[in-house]
Coordinates of C-alpha atoms in Angstrom, one line a residue:
M1 CA 0.0 0.0 -0.1
R2 CA -1.7 5.4 3.0
S3 CA 3.1 12.5 14.4
R4 CA 3.8 13.5 19.7
P5 CA 2.0 14.7 22.4
P6 CA 4.4 16.7 24.3
A7 CA 2.3 16.1 27.4
A8 CA 3.2 12.7 28.0
L9 CA 4.1 13.2 31.7
A10 CA 0.5 14.7 32.2
A11 CA -1.2 12.0 30.2
A12 CA 0.5 9.4 32.4
A13 CA -0.6 11.1 35.5
L14 CA -4.2 11.2 34.4
L15 CA -4.2 7.6 33.3
L16 CA -2.7 6.7 37.0
A17 CA -5.3 8.6 38.6
A18 CA -8.1 7.1 36.7
L19 CA -6.9 3.5 37.2
S20 CA -6.4 4.1 41.0
A21 CA -10.1 5.3 41.3
R22 CA -11.2 1.6 40.2
A23 CA -11.7 -1.0 42.5
Q24 CA -8.6 -2.4 44.2
D25 CA -9.0 -5.7 42.3
S26 CA -8.9 -4.0 38.9
A27 CA -5.6 -2.4 39.3
A28 CA -2.6 -3.6 37.1
A29 CA -0.7 -5.9 39.0
P30 CA 2.5 -6.9 37.3
P31 CA 4.8 -9.3 39.2
P32 CA 8.3 -8.1 40.7
P33 CA 10.5 -7.2 38.1
P34 CA 12.8 -9.9 36.8
P35 CA 16.9 -9.1 36.8
A36 CA 17.9 -6.7 34.2
D37 CA 19.4 -9.5 32.2
A38 CA 16.2 -11.7 32.1
S39 CA 16.2 -14.0 29.0
A40 CA 13.6 -13.8 26.5
A41 CA 12.1 -17.2 27.6
A42 CA 11.6 -15.5 31.2
V43 CA 9.9 -12.4 29.9
F44 CA 7.5 -14.5 27.5
Q45 CA 6.5 -16.7 30.6
R46 CA 5.4 -13.6 32.7
L47 CA 3.8 -11.6 30.0
A48 CA 2.1 -14.3 27.7
P49 CA -1.2 -14.3 29.5
A50 CA -1.7 -10.5 28.9
V51 CA -0.9 -10.9 25.2
V52 CA -4.0 -11.8 23.1
R53 CA -4.5 -12.7 19.5
I54 CA -7.5 -10.6 18.1
E55 CA -9.9 -11.8 15.2
V56 CA -12.2 -9.5 13.4
Q57 CA -15.2 -11.5 12.1
E58 CA -18.2 -10.9 9.5
S59 CA -21.0 -11.5 12.1
G60 CA -23.3 -13.3 9.6
S61 CA -20.8 -15.9 8.2
R62 CA -18.2 -15.9 11.0
A63 CA -15.7 -15.5 8.2
K64 CA -12.5 -14.0 9.4
S65 CA -11.7 -10.6 7.9
G66 CA -8.6 -9.7 10.1
V67 CA -6.3 -11.0 12.6
G68 CA -3.8 -9.3 14.7
S69 CA -2.4 -8.9 18.3
G70 CA -3.2 -6.9 21.4
F71 CA -2.5 -6.8 25.2
F72 CA -4.1 -6.0 28.4
V73 CA -3.3 -2.7 30.2
S74 CA -5.6 -3.3 33.2
T75 CA -7.0 -6.3 35.1
D76 CA -10.6 -5.0 34.7
G77 CA -10.4 -5.8 30.8
L78 CA -8.8 -2.8 29.0
L79 CA -6.9 -4.0 26.1
V80 CA -4.9 -2.0 23.5
T81 CA -4.2 -2.7 19.6
N82 CA -3.8 -0.9 16.4
Y83 CA -6.6 0.8 14.9
H84 CA -5.9 -0.8 11.6
V85 CA -6.3 -4.3 13.2
V86 CA -10.2 -3.4 14.4
S87 CA -11.0 -0.7 11.9
R88 CA -14.0 -2.6 10.6
L89 CA -15.5 -2.3 14.0
V90 CA -15.6 1.6 13.2
H91 CA -16.7 1.4 9.5
R92 CA -19.0 -1.6 9.7
P93 CA -20.0 -2.4 13.3
A94 CA -23.4 -3.7 12.4
S95 CA -21.6 -6.6 10.5
H96 CA -18.5 -7.2 12.3
A97 CA -17.3 -8.3 15.7
A98 CA -14.1 -8.9 17.5
R99 CA -12.9 -11.6 19.8
A100 CA -9.6 -11.8 21.9
T101 CA -8.1 -15.4 22.7
A102 CA -5.0 -16.2 24.9
A103 CA -3.8 -19.2 27.1
G104 CA -6.2 -17.9 29.8
G105 CA -9.3 -17.5 28.0
S106 CA -11.5 -15.9 25.2
W107 CA -13.5 -12.6 25.2
T108 CA -15.8 -10.6 23.3
L109 CA -14.3 -7.2 22.6
T110 CA -16.1 -3.7 22.5
L111 CA -14.4 -0.8 20.9
L112 CA -14.3 2.2 23.2
A113 CA -11.7 4.6 21.8
V114 CA -9.8 5.5 18.8
D115 CA -6.6 7.4 17.8
V116 CA -6.5 7.3 13.9
V117 CA -3.4 9.5 13.8
H118 CA -1.3 7.2 16.1
D119 CA -3.1 4.1 14.7
L120 CA -4.3 3.0 18.1
A121 CA -7.6 1.5 19.6
V122 CA -8.7 0.8 23.3
L123 CA -11.2 -2.1 23.6
R124 CA -12.8 -3.7 26.8
A125 CA -13.0 -7.5 26.9
S126 CA -16.2 -9.2 28.3
G127 CA -15.7 -11.4 31.4
P128 CA -13.0 -11.9 33.9
A129 CA -9.7 -10.5 32.5
P130 CA -6.1 -12.0 33.3
S131 CA -4.8 -10.9 36.5
L132 CA -1.5 -9.6 34.9
A133 CA -1.4 -6.3 32.6
I134 CA 1.3 -4.6 31.1
A135 CA 2.4 -1.3 32.8
V136 CA 1.9 1.8 30.7
A137 CA 4.5 4.0 32.2
P138 CA 6.4 5.9 29.4
R139 CA 9.9 6.5 30.0
E140 CA 13.0 7.5 28.0
L141 CA 15.3 4.9 27.0
A142 CA 19.0 4.9 25.6
K143 CA 19.5 3.9 22.0
G144 CA 20.7 0.3 21.9
T145 CA 18.5 -0.9 24.8
R146 CA 17.4 -4.3 24.2
V147 CA 13.3 -4.5 23.4
L148 CA 11.3 -7.5 23.2
A149 CA 8.3 -7.5 21.0
L150 CA 5.3 -10.0 21.4
G151 CA 2.6 -11.0 18.9
H152 CA 1.2 -13.4 16.5
P153 CA 3.2 -13.4 13.4
R154 CA 1.2 -14.7 10.5
D155 CA -1.2 -16.2 13.0
L156 CA 1.3 -19.0 14.0
G157 CA 0.8 -18.6 17.7
L158 CA 2.2 -16.2 20.2
S159 CA 5.9 -15.5 19.7
I160 CA 8.3 -13.3 21.0
V161 CA 11.4 -11.5 19.2
E162 CA 14.4 -9.7 20.4
G163 CA 15.2 -6.5 19.0
T164 CA 17.0 -3.0 19.8
Y165 CA 15.5 0.4 20.4
N166 CA 16.8 3.0 18.1
G167 CA 15.1 6.3 19.1
R168 CA 12.1 8.4 17.8
L169 CA 12.0 8.9 14.1
E170 CA 12.9 12.6 13.5
H171 CA 11.4 13.1 9.8
T172 CA 7.7 11.7 10.1
A173 CA 4.5 13.7 10.7
T174 CA 3.4 11.1 13.5
A175 CA 5.3 9.9 16.3
R176 CA 7.1 6.7 15.7
L177 CA 10.0 4.7 17.4
H178 CA 12.6 2.9 15.4
Y179 CA 12.9 -0.6 16.3
T180 CA 15.4 -3.0 14.7
G181 CA 13.9 -6.5 15.0
P182 CA 11.9 -9.2 13.0
I183 CA 8.3 -7.9 13.4
N184 CA 6.0 -9.7 11.0
P185 CA 2.3 -9.4 9.8
G186 CA 0.1 -10.5 12.6
M187 CA 2.2 -9.0 15.2
S188 CA 0.4 -5.4 14.8
G189 CA -1.0 -4.4 18.1
G190 CA 1.1 -6.2 20.2
P191 CA 3.4 -5.0 22.9
A192 CA 7.1 -4.1 22.7
V193 CA 8.8 -4.2 26.2
T194 CA 11.7 -3.8 28.3
D195 CA 13.3 -6.7 30.2
D196 CA 11.1 -5.5 33.1
G197 CA 8.1 -5.8 31.3
A198 CA 7.4 -2.2 30.8
L199 CA 5.7 -1.0 27.8
V200 CA 8.0 0.7 25.1
G201 CA 5.5 1.0 22.3
V202 CA 3.0 -1.0 20.2
N203 CA 4.1 -2.9 17.1
V204 CA 2.9 -1.1 14.0
A205 CA 4.8 -1.5 10.8
T206 CA 7.7 -3.0 9.2
M207 CA 9.7 -2.3 6.3
G208 CA 11.3 -5.8 6.1
E209 CA 14.9 -6.7 7.1
E210 CA 14.4 -6.0 10.7
V211 CA 13.4 -2.4 10.1
A212 CA 10.3 -1.9 12.2
F213 CA 8.2 0.7 13.9
L214 CA 6.5 1.2 17.2
V215 CA 3.8 3.5 18.3
P216 CA 5.2 5.2 21.5
A217 CA 4.0 4.4 25.1
D218 CA 3.2 8.0 25.7
A219 CA 0.6 8.0 22.8
V220 CA -1.0 4.9 24.6
A221 CA -1.1 6.8 27.8
A222 CA -2.5 9.7 26.2
L223 CA -5.6 7.7 24.6
L224 CA -6.1 5.5 27.8
A225 CA -6.7 8.9 29.6
R226 CA -9.4 9.9 27.6
V227 CA -11.4 6.5 27.1
P228 CA -15.1 7.2 27.6
A229 CA -17.2 5.3 30.1
A230 CA -19.5 4.1 27.2
P231 CA -18.6 3.2 24.0
P232 CA -19.5 5.9 21.2
D233 CA -21.7 4.9 18.3
R234 CA -20.3 5.0 14.8
A235 CA -21.1 8.6 14.2
G236 CA -19.2 9.2 17.3
F237 CA -16.1 7.5 16.4
L238 CA -16.2 9.2 13.0
A239 CA -16.6 12.7 14.3
G240 CA -13.6 12.3 16.6
M241 CA -11.5 11.0 13.7
T242 CA -12.4 13.7 11.3
A243 CA -11.5 16.4 14.0
D244 CA -8.0 14.7 14.7
L245 CA -7.2 14.4 10.8
A246 CA -8.5 17.8 10.3
A247 CA -6.0 19.1 13.0
L248 CA -3.2 16.9 11.7
A249 CA -3.5 18.6 8.2
E250 CA -3.4 22.0 9.8
R251 CA -0.4 21.0 11.9
T252 CA 1.6 19.4 9.2
M253 CA 0.4 21.1 6.0
A254 CA -0.7 24.7 6.6
G255 CA 2.8 26.2 6.1
L256 CA 3.8 24.3 2.9
F257 CA 5.0 26.3 0.2
T258 CA 5.1 29.6 1.5
P259 CA 7.1 32.3 -0.5
G260 CA 10.9 32.0 -0.4
G261 CA 10.5 28.0 0.5
P262 CA 13.4 25.6 -0.6
S263 CA 13.6 24.9 -4.5
V264 CA 15.6 23.4 -7.1
A265 CA 16.4 24.3 -10.7
L266 CA 15.0 22.0 -13.5
D267 CA 16.2 23.2 -16.7
G268 CA 14.8 26.6 -17.1
Y269 CA 12.4 26.1 -14.2
R270 CA 12.7 26.7 -10.5
V271 CA 10.3 24.3 -8.9
P272 CA 9.6 23.7 -5.1
T273 CA 11.3 20.8 -3.4
A274 CA 11.0 19.3 0.0
P275 CA 9.3 21.8 2.2
D276 CA 10.4 20.3 5.4
S277 CA 12.2 17.1 7.1
S278 CA 8.8 15.0 6.8
F279 CA 9.2 14.8 3.0
R280 CA 11.4 12.6 0.9
C281 CA 12.5 13.4 -2.6
W282 CA 13.7 11.6 -5.7
G283 CA 14.8 12.5 -9.2
D284 CA 15.4 11.0 -12.6
S285 CA 15.8 11.8 -16.2
D286 CA 15.3 9.9 -19.5
G287 CA 17.5 10.3 -22.5
D288 CA 20.7 11.9 -23.3
E289 CA 21.8 15.1 -25.1
D290 CA 23.5 12.8 -27.8
E291 CA 20.3 10.8 -28.4
A292 CA 18.4 11.2 -31.8
P293 CA 15.2 13.7 -31.6
G294 CA 12.7 12.7 -29.2
V295 CA 11.0 13.6 -25.9
R296 CA 13.4 13.8 -23.0
V297 CA 12.0 13.9 -19.5
A298 CA 13.6 14.8 -16.1
V299 CA 11.5 14.4 -13.0
H300 CA 11.8 15.8 -9.5
G301 CA 9.2 14.7 -6.8
C302 CA 8.7 14.7 -3.1
S303 CA 6.4 12.8 -0.8
M304 CA 5.3 12.6 3.0
D305 CA 6.8 9.5 4.6
E306 CA 3.5 7.9 5.4
S307 CA -0.2 7.9 5.3
I308 CA -2.9 7.7 7.8
F309 CA -4.5 4.3 7.7
L310 CA -8.4 4.9 7.3
S311 CA -9.4 1.7 5.9
E312 CA -8.0 -1.2 3.6
T313 CA -8.5 1.1 0.7
L314 CA -8.3 4.6 2.0
G315 CA -5.7 6.9 3.6
A316 CA -5.2 10.6 4.6
G317 CA -2.8 13.1 6.0
L318 CA -0.6 12.7 2.8
A319 CA 1.1 15.2 0.6
R320 CA 2.8 14.4 -2.6
F321 CA 4.4 16.4 -5.5
E322 CA 6.1 15.9 -8.9
H323 CA 7.5 18.2 -11.5
E324 CA 8.2 16.5 -15.0
L325 CA 10.1 18.5 -17.5
V326 CA 9.2 17.5 -21.3
R327 CA 11.9 18.5 -23.7
G328 CA 11.0 17.9 -27.6
Q329 CA 14.2 17.5 -29.4
G330 CA 13.5 17.8 -33.0
L331 CA 9.7 17.3 -32.4
G332 CA 8.4 20.6 -33.3
R333 CA 5.9 22.5 -31.2
L334 CA 2.6 20.6 -32.1
R335 CA 4.0 17.1 -31.3
L336 CA 5.6 18.5 -28.1
L337 CA 2.1 19.9 -27.2
A338 CA 0.7 16.1 -27.9
A339 CA 3.1 14.8 -25.5
L340 CA 2.4 17.2 -22.9
E341 CA -1.4 16.8 -23.1
G342 CA -0.8 12.8 -22.9
A343 CA 1.1 13.3 -19.8
F344 CA -1.4 15.8 -18.4
E345 CA -4.2 13.7 -18.6
Q346 CA -3.0 10.8 -16.5
A347 CA -5.2 8.7 -14.2
L348 CA -6.0 10.2 -10.9
P349 CA -3.8 8.5 -8.2
F350 CA -6.2 7.3 -5.6
D351 CA -8.1 4.2 -4.3
G352 CA -11.2 4.1 -2.3
T353 CA -14.6 2.4 -2.8
A354 CA -17.7 4.3 -4.2
R355 CA -19.1 3.8 -0.4
E356 CA -16.1 5.7 0.8
V357 CA -15.5 8.6 -1.6
T358 CA -17.7 10.4 -4.1
R359 CA -16.7 10.9 -7.7
F360 CA -14.1 13.5 -8.5
H361 CA -15.3 16.7 -9.6
C362 CA -12.7 18.7 -11.8
R363 CA -12.5 22.4 -12.8
H364 CA -10.1 23.4 -15.7
A365 CA -8.7 26.9 -16.1
N366 CA -6.0 29.0 -17.7
L367 CA -3.9 30.6 -14.9
R368 CA -1.2 33.2 -15.2
T369 CA 1.6 33.5 -12.3
A370 CA 4.6 36.0 -12.1
A371 CA 6.5 33.6 -14.4
H372 CA 4.3 31.6 -16.6
T373 CA 1.0 30.8 -18.1
W374 CA -0.5 27.6 -17.2
R375 CA -3.3 25.3 -18.5
S376 CA -4.4 23.9 -15.0
A377 CA -7.2 21.4 -13.7
L378 CA -8.1 20.8 -9.9
C379 CA -10.0 17.5 -9.1
V380 CA -11.4 16.9 -5.9
R381 CA -13.8 14.3 -4.1
R382 CA -15.2 13.9 -0.8
L383 CA -14.6 11.4 2.0
R384 CA -18.0 10.2 3.0
D385 CA -17.6 9.2 6.3
F386 CA -15.4 12.1 7.3
P387 CA -17.4 15.5 6.4
G388 CA -15.3 18.4 5.4
L389 CA -12.2 16.2 4.4
Y390 CA -11.4 15.8 0.8
E391 CA -8.7 14.3 -1.8
G392 CA -7.4 16.6 -4.3
V393 CA -5.2 16.4 -7.3
F394 CA -3.9 19.6 -9.2
R395 CA -2.1 19.5 -12.2
S396 CA -0.6 22.4 -14.3
V397 CA 1.2 22.3 -17.7
S398 CA 3.2 25.3 -19.0
L399 CA 5.0 25.6 -22.3
G400 CA 7.7 27.8 -21.3
V401 CA 9.9 27.9 -24.4
Y402 CA 9.7 26.6 -28.1
D403 CA 10.9 23.2 -27.3
A404 CA 10.4 22.4 -23.5
G405 CA 7.4 22.3 -21.2
L406 CA 6.8 21.4 -17.4
I407 CA 4.0 19.5 -16.0
T408 CA 3.7 19.9 -12.4
S409 CA 1.2 18.1 -10.0
L410 CA 0.4 18.2 -6.2
T411 CA -1.6 15.4 -4.6
L412 CA -3.3 15.8 -1.1
S413 CA -5.6 13.4 0.9
G414 CA -7.6 13.7 3.9
V415 CA -7.5 17.7 3.9
P416 CA -10.2 20.3 4.5
F417 CA -11.2 21.8 1.2
D418 CA -10.0 25.3 2.0
L419 CA -6.5 24.2 2.8
I420 CA -6.5 22.4 -0.7
R421 CA -7.3 25.7 -2.4
T422 CA -4.7 27.7 -0.4
L423 CA -1.9 25.2 -0.9
T424 CA -2.6 24.6 -4.7
A425 CA -2.5 28.4 -5.3
R426 CA 0.9 28.6 -3.3
F427 CA 2.3 25.8 -5.1
L428 CA 1.6 27.1 -8.5
E429 CA 3.3 30.6 -7.6
A430 CA 6.3 28.7 -6.1
V431 CA 7.3 27.7 -9.8
G432 CA 9.5 30.3 -11.2
S433 CA 12.1 30.8 -14.1
T434 CA 15.8 30.4 -14.0
R435 CA 16.0 32.6 -17.1

């Protein structure tokens, strides 16, 4: 296939206050910490009862629609997992249900709270919970600290893997910890802990070859501090998620493409490049000055590192842009224009089902900036479940000189409409000339 709270200590304090107000028999009760050099086997034996396999089923057929991991954070039945493991409970609550199983029992799950930005969810298990819970007490670790991740890789049974904590990622819009260890599909939502069983983070993603990522424990503490007494309905979940996504877009995108921002030269054009450290860029060129006449293309593009998971086919919180220089060597102006037109009319780069999104509505216009005249198109569609949020694609083509043209595009997902309009105008104004 598809960023944080500075008040971690305050969130943890709120959580501790909330838990201490419960009946004494519901307090988390971790056993005495083992020696610092505890073996993975010893940690596994201690924590296994608190780590569960979560299965989401289609209610009518009982067909399995998803499997992941989770863990108890209180002995009165609160569990934590990734939002993407249980997302169908938000989008299709009438037709889907979730169960948790562990060596000590089986529980029906009720979704209580979601943090879509950090990919977290809190659920309550029916019936008696294990007498052990994993402590959520955020603390700073030194790089190189051993961390043990638990979960159900590829639904093969509960496993534990050893890895290394390598700090917080510095170039992502959402808060992530870098974990060097073999996290595999099915382990999503499971805990990553220190030798004494304290939560470091929640398994969330992997890039393979032991490059993996965790959601930090302070994000878990912040979500637990605002768990409601009663579960929201579908509309309530979606309203909260919409507000969080709009706030994320404002925080991470509102300052993009301001005058004087970073730029690079692309032949006779000066074009925007990575606005901040959350973007990664690439470049390429086809053809050679000594080749026979034809179309030669140079490309410079940048994209945010990650997209926020909304559903299996929908993401949000992503900005991506690309500049494509088209030079017709000996083609003549008409054939070059035909090549530019073909590149301009590329398919729109989004997934999403008809139930999730509306059809794209496009508007074309001829625009003039200080440096160039453009043929432009802005296409937008609405996210049906997230009122006020849209996906947008902006494309413009300029024929700057006789034998060259620039196609530039900006793609935004899960963004308020007014912000799309603001960013597309800034983006086009940021394209200048080096001549």
